[in-house]
Coordinates of C-alpha atoms and ligand atoms in Angstrom, one line a residue:
X195 CA -0.8 101.2 120.2
X196 CA 2.5 102.4 119.3
X197 CA 3.0 106.6 120.6
X198 CA 4.0 108.7 117.8
X199 CA 7.5 110.2 118.4
X200 CA 8.8 114.0 116.6
X201 CA 12.2 113.8 115.6
X202 CA 14.5 116.0 117.0
X203 CA 17.6 117.6 115.1
X204 CA 21.0 116.1 115.8
X205 CA 22.3 119.6 116.3
X206 CA 19.0 120.6 118.4
X207 CA 19.3 117.1 120.7
X208 CA 22.8 117.5 120.8
X209 CA 22.4 121.9 122.5
X210 CA 19.4 120.9 124.6
X211 CA 22.3 117.8 126.2
X212 CA 24.6 120.5 126.5
X213 CA 22.6 122.9 128.3
X214 CA 22.6 120.9 131.3
X215 CA 24.2 121.7 134.3
X216 CA 26.6 119.8 135.7
X217 CA 28.8 121.1 138.6
X218 CA 32.3 120.0 137.7
X219 CA 35.1 119.1 141.3
X220 CA 38.7 120.3 141.3
X221 CA 41.1 117.3 143.1
X222 CA 44.5 117.2 143.6
X223 CA 47.1 114.4 141.9
X224 CA 51.0 113.6 142.0
X225 CA 52.8 115.4 138.5
X226 CA 52.8 111.5 137.9
X227 CA 49.5 111.1 138.0
X228 CA 48.2 113.5 135.8
X229 CA 48.5 112.5 132.6
X230 CA 45.4 113.0 130.1
X231 CA 43.9 114.6 133.2
X232 CA 42.2 117.7 132.5
X233 CA 43.3 121.1 134.2
X234 CA 41.7 122.2 136.9
X235 CA 43.5 126.5 137.5
X236 CA 44.8 128.2 134.3
X237 CA 48.5 127.1 134.4
X238 CA 50.6 131.5 135.0
X239 CA 53.7 131.7 134.8
X240 CA 55.1 132.9 138.2
X241 CA 58.6 133.6 137.1
X242 CA 60.6 133.7 134.0
X243 CA 62.0 130.9 131.9
X244 CA 64.5 130.5 131.7
X245 CA 64.7 132.1 135.0
X246 CA 68.2 133.7 134.2
X247 CA 70.7 134.6 131.1
X248 CA 71.6 131.4 130.1
X249 CA 74.4 129.7 127.5
X250 CA 73.0 127.3 125.0
X251 CA 75.8 125.8 124.2
X252 CA 79.5 124.5 125.5
X253 CA 82.0 127.5 125.0
X254 CA 83.3 131.0 126.3
X255 CA 81.9 133.5 127.7
X256 CA 83.2 136.2 126.1
X257 CA 82.5 140.6 126.3
X258 CA 82.0 140.9 122.8
X259 CA 83.9 144.1 122.4
X260 CA 86.5 142.8 123.0
X261 CA 86.2 140.1 119.6
X262 CA 85.7 144.3 117.1
X263 CA 89.3 143.3 116.1
X264 CA 89.1 140.0 115.3
X265 CA 89.9 138.6 111.6
X266 CA 91.1 135.9 110.8
X267 CA 95.5 137.1 110.1
X268 CA 94.5 138.4 113.3
X269 CA 93.3 136.5 116.4
X270 CA 92.3 137.7 119.0
X271 CA 93.9 136.5 122.4
X272 CA 91.4 136.1 125.9
X273 CA 92.5 134.7 128.7
X274 CA 89.8 132.1 130.3
X275 CA 90.0 133.5 133.5
X276 CA 87.4 130.5 134.8
X277 CA 85.0 127.5 134.4
X278 CA 81.5 127.2 135.3
X279 CA 78.6 123.7 134.4
X280 CA 75.3 124.3 134.1
X281 CA 73.8 124.3 137.8
X282 CA 76.8 126.6 139.0
X283 CA 77.2 130.5 138.8
X284 CA 80.7 132.2 137.7
X285 CA 82.2 133.8 140.9
X286 CA 84.7 136.6 138.4
X287 CA 83.3 139.6 137.0
X288 CA 84.6 139.4 133.1
X289 CA 87.3 142.3 132.9
X290 CA 88.2 143.2 129.4
X291 CA 90.5 139.7 127.0
X292 CA 89.5 137.3 129.8
X293 CA 86.8 135.1 128.7
X294 CA 84.8 132.3 131.5
X295 CA 84.6 128.5 130.3
X296 CA 80.8 127.6 130.6
X297 CA 78.3 125.0 130.0
X298 CA 75.6 124.2 128.0
X299 CA 72.1 125.5 130.5
X300 CA 75.5 127.7 132.7
X301 CA 74.2 131.3 134.2
X302 CA 75.9 133.8 132.1
X303 CA 78.3 135.2 134.0
X304 CA 78.6 139.0 135.3
X305 CA 80.6 141.2 132.5
X306 CA 79.9 138.9 129.6
X307 CA 77.9 139.6 126.3
X308 CA 77.6 136.8 124.6
X309 CA 78.8 133.0 124.2
X310 CA 80.8 132.0 121.3
X311 CA 80.8 127.4 120.9
X312 CA 84.0 125.7 121.4
X313 CA 84.0 125.2 117.7
X314 CA 84.8 128.8 117.3
X315 CA 87.4 128.7 119.2
X316 CA 91.7 127.5 119.6
X317 CA 92.4 126.2 122.4
X318 CA 96.1 126.6 124.3
X319 CA 95.9 127.0 127.7
X320 CA 95.5 129.1 129.3
X321 CA 94.0 130.6 126.3
X322 CA 91.5 131.7 123.6
X323 CA 91.7 133.0 120.8
X324 CA 89.4 134.6 118.5
X325 CA 89.4 134.9 114.7
X326 CA 86.0 136.9 113.9
X327 CA 83.5 139.4 115.1
X328 CA 81.1 138.5 118.3
X329 CA 78.6 140.4 117.7
X330 CA 76.7 141.1 121.7
X331 CA 74.1 139.3 123.0
X332 CA 74.9 136.0 120.5
X333 CA 74.1 132.6 121.9
X334 CA 73.0 134.5 124.9
X335 CA 69.2 132.7 125.8
X336 CA 68.2 135.4 127.5
X337 CA 65.4 134.8 130.3
X338 CA 61.6 135.2 129.9
X339 CA 62.1 134.6 125.8
X340 CA 60.1 131.4 126.1
X341 CA 57.6 132.3 129.3
X342 CA 57.4 136.1 130.4
X343 CA 56.2 136.0 134.4
X344 CA 52.6 136.7 134.6
X345 CA 51.3 135.1 131.2
X346 CA 48.6 132.4 131.8
X347 CA 50.4 129.5 129.6
X348 CA 47.8 127.2 129.4
X349 CA 43.7 127.7 130.6
X350 CA 41.6 125.2 132.3
X351 CA 40.5 121.5 131.0
X352 CA 43.2 121.7 129.0
X353 CA 44.9 117.5 129.0
X354 CA 47.8 116.9 130.5
X355 CA 49.7 115.9 128.0
X356 CA 54.0 115.6 128.1
X357 CA 54.4 118.6 127.1
X358 CA 51.4 120.1 129.8
X359 CA 54.0 118.5 132.6
X360 CA 56.9 119.8 131.2
X361 CA 55.0 122.9 131.7
X362 CA 53.5 122.1 135.6
X363 CA 57.5 120.7 136.4
X364 CA 59.1 123.9 135.7
X365 CA 56.9 125.3 137.2
X366 CA 57.0 123.8 140.7
X367 CA 54.0 122.1 140.4
X368 CA 55.0 118.9 141.9
X369 CA 50.8 118.0 142.8
X370 CA 48.6 119.3 139.9
X371 CA 44.6 120.6 140.7
X372 CA 42.5 118.5 138.3
X373 CA 38.9 118.5 137.3
X374 CA 37.6 115.5 139.8
X375 CA 36.5 112.7 136.9
X376 CA 32.7 112.5 136.7
X377 CA 31.1 109.2 137.2
X378 CA 29.4 107.4 135.7
X379 CA 27.5 104.7 135.8
X380 CA 25.9 102.1 133.0
X381 CA 23.5 99.4 133.0
X382 CA 23.1 97.4 129.9
X383 CA 19.4 96.4 129.7
X384 CA 18.5 92.9 128.9
X385 CA 17.1 89.8 129.2
X386 CA 19.5 87.9 126.3
X387 CA 22.5 89.3 127.7
X388 CA 25.3 87.1 129.2
X389 CA 28.4 87.7 130.6
X390 CA 32.0 87.7 128.2
X391 CA 32.7 84.3 130.5
X392 CA 29.3 82.6 129.5
X393 CA 28.9 79.7 127.0
X394 CA 26.2 80.6 123.6
X395 CA 23.1 79.8 125.0
X396 CA 20.4 79.5 122.3
X397 CA 18.0 83.4 121.9
X398 CA 21.8 84.6 123.7
X399 CA 24.5 87.4 122.8
X400 CA 27.5 88.6 124.7
X401 CA 26.6 92.1 126.3
X402 CA 29.3 94.1 124.5
X403 CA 27.7 97.6 125.0
X404 CA 28.5 97.7 128.6
X405 CA 32.5 97.2 128.0
X406 CA 32.2 99.5 124.5
X407 CA 30.6 102.8 126.3
X408 CA 33.1 101.7 129.6
X409 CA 35.4 102.2 127.3
X410 CA 34.4 106.2 125.4
X411 CA 33.5 106.5 129.8
X412 CA 37.0 106.7 130.1
X413 CA 38.3 107.8 126.5
X414 CA 36.6 111.1 127.5
X415 CA 38.7 110.8 130.9
X416 CA 35.2 110.0 132.5
X417 CA 35.0 107.5 135.8
X418 CA 32.8 104.2 134.9
X419 CA 30.6 102.5 137.2
X420 CA 29.4 99.5 135.4
X421 CA 26.0 98.5 137.7
X422 CA 25.7 95.1 135.2
X423 CA 22.7 93.5 133.0
X424 CA 19.6 94.1 134.0
X425 CA 16.2 92.2 132.2
X426 CA 13.7 93.7 131.2
X427 CA 11.2 93.3 134.2
X428 CA 9.9 96.5 134.9
X429 CA 9.6 97.3 139.0
X430 CA 13.9 95.1 138.5
X431 CA 14.7 98.1 135.9
X432 CA 12.7 101.0 138.3
X433 CA 14.4 100.3 141.5
X434 CA 17.4 99.8 140.3
X435 CA 18.1 102.6 138.3
X436 CA 16.3 104.6 141.3
X437 CA 18.9 103.5 143.1
X438 CA 21.9 104.0 141.5
X439 CA 20.8 107.4 140.5
X440 CA 21.5 107.4 144.0
X441 CA 25.1 106.9 143.5
X442 CA 25.8 108.7 140.3
X443 CA 25.0 112.1 138.7
X444 CA 25.2 110.6 135.1
X445 CA 23.7 106.8 134.7
X446 CA 23.8 105.2 130.8
X447 CA 21.6 103.0 129.7
X448 CA 22.4 100.9 126.9
X449 CA 18.8 98.8 125.6
X450 CA 15.4 99.1 126.1
X451 CA 14.7 102.6 124.7
X452 CA 12.8 101.9 121.9
X453 CA 8.9 100.7 121.6
X454 CA 8.7 97.3 122.1
X455 CA 7.3 95.3 124.3
X456 CA 9.6 94.6 126.7
X457 CA 11.6 98.7 126.1
X458 CA 11.1 99.6 129.9
X459 CA 12.7 102.9 129.8
X460 CA 10.0 105.4 128.6
X461 CA 8.1 104.3 131.3
X462 CA 10.9 104.9 134.6
X463 CA 11.1 107.7 132.9
X464 CA 7.6 108.3 133.8
X465 CA 7.4 106.7 136.6
X466 CA 10.8 108.5 138.4
X467 CA 9.3 111.9 137.2
X468 CA 11.6 112.8 134.7
X469 CA 12.1 115.5 132.8
X470 CA 12.2 113.7 128.5
X471 CA 14.9 115.9 127.0
X472 CA 13.9 114.3 123.9
X473 CA 12.8 109.9 123.4
X474 CA 13.6 111.0 118.9
X475 CA 16.9 112.6 117.6
X476 CA 16.8 112.5 113.0
X477 CA 19.8 110.5 113.0
X478 CA 21.1 106.9 111.5
X479 CA 21.4 104.1 113.1
X480 CA 20.9 105.9 117.5
X481 CA 16.7 107.7 116.4
X482 CA 15.7 106.4 119.6
X483 CA 18.8 107.7 121.5
X484 CA 17.1 109.9 124.8
X485 CA 18.2 111.4 127.4
X486 CA 16.3 113.3 130.4
X487 CA 16.9 114.9 133.3
X488 CA 15.9 114.3 137.0
X489 CA 16.4 115.6 140.9
X490 CA 20.2 117.1 139.4
X491 CA 20.9 114.1 137.0
X492 CA 21.2 113.1 133.5
X493 CA 20.2 110.3 132.6
X494 CA 20.7 108.5 128.9
X495 CA 18.8 106.1 127.6
X496 CA 21.2 104.9 124.8
X497 CA 20.1 102.3 122.4
X498 CA 20.5 98.2 123.0
X499 CA 21.9 98.2 119.0
X500 CA 25.4 98.5 119.4
X501 CA 26.5 100.5 116.2
X502 CA 23.9 103.0 117.9
X503 CA 24.4 102.9 121.6
X504 CA 27.9 103.9 120.4
X505 CA 27.2 107.2 118.1
X506 CA 24.9 107.8 120.4
X507 CA 27.3 108.0 122.8
X508 CA 29.8 109.9 120.7
X509 CA 27.2 112.7 120.0
X510 CA 25.7 113.5 123.1
X511 CA 27.5 112.0 125.7
X512 CA 31.4 112.5 125.1
X513 CA 30.2 116.2 125.0
X514 CA 29.2 117.2 128.2
X515 CA 31.8 114.9 130.0
X516 CA 34.0 117.0 127.5
X517 CA 32.2 120.1 129.2
X518 CA 32.2 118.8 132.7
X519 CA 35.7 118.6 132.2
X520 CA 36.1 122.6 131.9
X521 CA 36.9 121.0 128.5
X522 CA 37.2 123.7 125.4
X523 CA 37.1 121.6 122.1
X524 CA 34.0 119.1 124.3
X525 CA 33.3 118.1 120.2
X526 CA 35.1 115.5 117.4
X527 CA 37.5 117.3 115.7
X528 CA 35.8 118.2 111.8
X529 CA 37.3 118.1 108.3
X530 CA 36.4 116.8 105.0
X531 CA 36.9 113.3 102.6
X532 CA 36.4 111.6 100.0
X533 CA 33.8 109.4 100.2
X534 CA 34.6 105.8 98.3
X535 CA 31.7 104.3 98.4
X536 CA 27.6 105.4 97.1
X537 CA 25.3 105.4 99.7
X538 CA 22.2 106.0 96.5
X539 CA 19.3 105.2 99.0
X540 CA 18.2 109.0 99.7
X541 CA 17.3 109.1 103.7
X542 CA 15.3 111.3 105.9
X543 CA 17.8 111.3 109.3
X544 CA 22.1 112.0 109.5
X545 CA 23.9 109.5 108.8
X546 CA 26.9 108.4 110.5
X547 CA 29.0 105.8 108.5
X548 CA 31.5 104.1 111.1
X549 CA 34.3 104.3 108.6
X550 CA 37.5 104.8 108.0
X551 CA 40.1 106.8 106.5
X552 CA 42.8 106.8 104.8
X553 CA 45.7 109.5 102.9
X554 CA 45.6 109.4 99.6
X555 CA 48.3 111.6 98.0
X556 CA 47.2 114.5 100.0
X557 CA 43.7 113.5 100.4
X558 CA 42.2 111.6 102.8
X559 CA 39.2 108.8 101.7
X560 CA 37.5 107.4 104.2
X561 CA 34.9 104.4 103.3
X562 CA 32.9 102.3 105.7
X563 CA 34.9 99.9 108.2
X564 CA 31.7 97.2 107.7
X565 CA 27.9 96.6 107.8
X566 CA 26.2 100.0 107.5
X567 CA 23.1 98.4 109.8
X568 CA 22.7 100.0 113.7
X569 CA 22.8 95.8 114.7
X570 CA 26.3 95.8 113.6
X571 CA 29.5 95.5 116.5
X572 CA 32.0 94.5 113.9
X573 CA 31.6 98.1 112.5
X574 CA 33.4 99.5 115.8
X575 CA 36.6 97.5 116.6
X576 CA 38.3 99.5 112.9
X577 CA 36.7 102.7 113.0
X578 CA 38.4 106.0 113.2
X579 CA 35.6 108.4 112.0
X580 CA 32.1 109.0 111.8
X581 CA 31.3 109.9 108.0
X582 CA 28.1 112.3 108.5
X583 CA 25.6 112.2 105.5
X584 CA 23.4 114.5 106.6
X585 CA 19.8 113.1 105.8
X586 CA 17.3 115.0 103.4
X587 CA 19.3 114.5 100.4
X588 CA 19.2 112.3 97.0
X589 CA 21.6 110.3 98.3
X590 CA 25.8 109.8 97.9
X591 CA 28.0 109.2 95.6
X592 CA 31.8 108.2 95.7
X593 CA 34.1 111.3 95.4
X594 CA 31.6 113.2 96.9
X595 CA 33.8 115.6 99.6
X596 CA 32.1 114.4 103.0
X597 CA 32.3 115.3 106.3
X598 CA 34.1 113.1 108.9
X599 CA 34.7 113.0 112.5
X600 CA 37.1 111.9 113.7
X601 CA 37.4 108.6 116.6
X602 CA 40.7 108.9 117.3
X603 CA 44.3 109.2 116.2
X604 CA 46.3 106.2 114.6
X605 CA 49.5 105.7 113.3
X606 CA 51.0 105.0 110.4
X607 CA 52.9 101.7 109.6
X608 CA 55.3 103.6 107.7
X609 CA 58.5 106.3 109.0
Ligands
AMP766 P1 16.7 96.9 123.2 O1 17.3 98.7 122.0 O2 17.1 96.8 123.7 O3 15.7 97.0 121.9 O4 17.8 96.4 122.3 C1 18.2 96.4 120.7 C2 19.2 95.7 119.8 O5 20.3 95.7 120.2 C3 18.7 93.9 119.9 O6 18.7 92.9 119.0 C4 19.2 93.1 121.2 O7 20.1 91.6 121.8 C5 20.4 93.9 121.3 N1 21.3 94.7 122.2 C6 20.8 95.1 123.8 N2 21.8 95.4 124.2 C7 22.9 95.1 123.7 C8 24.3 95.3 124.7 N3 24.4 94.9 125.6 N4 25.3 94.1 123.5 C9 24.6 94.0 123.0 N5 23.6 93.4 121.9 C10 23.0 94.3 122.5
MG767 MG1 16.4 95.1 124.6

């Protein structure tokens, strides 16, 4: 008899997964290898930025009050007494009627209260002539104007972008505390599966899920371990899964999670004594997605159908990986778009359609990328979004405004 499974609403299923605990660890990596990692500590300014008042231009450091009487007709004459570049500190203190030639980034000399750019003075060594009144504080980048000492600039869990690297360098992080990548094991199950280097044979297909899931794990910031393909044999699958659980905290299997004769994952969870959080979700594709917990380890039983496998990962695995990486934003970005295709059939389940967005005159349009079947693999390649079509409606029409989940950043063919 086929077991009856009660579908859980997608949101409830996500919440159940996110309620699972995962202990994050911190490790240190060189700054040059910290790209795309997640910060392991709050980044606090331990000094002011800039650390001293400095010149934002090449010009002359002056005492603003010396220019009070300056005008087109009566330029003020100042004597240039020193010259400093970035990285050097002036030896002299400015006295009345004096100027110091100063380059961008150099500290403001003692006594100086403003900087005037080269373009605004006439030089006749050793003098300069100024034809306007300069205000106190003009062209001085004040100490601490960018960041002040003690300020928390970034929270732990922030992804290290090039801009974050600049900040890390500013505060002397030659080595960066980052969150250790969660290790995620992958097993593909199915007697029909061939490796990419094998020739096609009757009845067989190539295993596309494992490389895809590997890519999804990496993109989320995890560390994948691919254990290989398992043929549909209960004992072999059981012992392999059990062994893998000794090595990783999170194990993803693809396939064998449905109710077919060779779908052994449900029996494997049972024999392990794992706690099944859910084994049916009110979504298409991927309704058979199963999540279980065993000895503090998390097992994700994703569907073998490529599109279902992909969506199952995005909805359930990715957020918990991001949470493990201490991210404050573990979920995919959502926004609205205008649907470009009819979906006339009512569906009790929420659909996640692999889609592509396009901006037309300031409005985001979204359309499916290909065959809308859970077994489709081609629809995945170009998808940059999932169109969310909630269940329990009478269908959707082109022109409807729908919600989309963004999968990645896009580029543009024009500048
Ligand atoms: P299953 O979930 O095992 O019932 O498999 C559902 C469908 O997905 C079947 O058509 C399988 O052949 C296919 N499938 C299973 N695993 C993979 C895989 N790793 N790569 C590509 N297709 C797969
Ligand atoms: Mg199978």
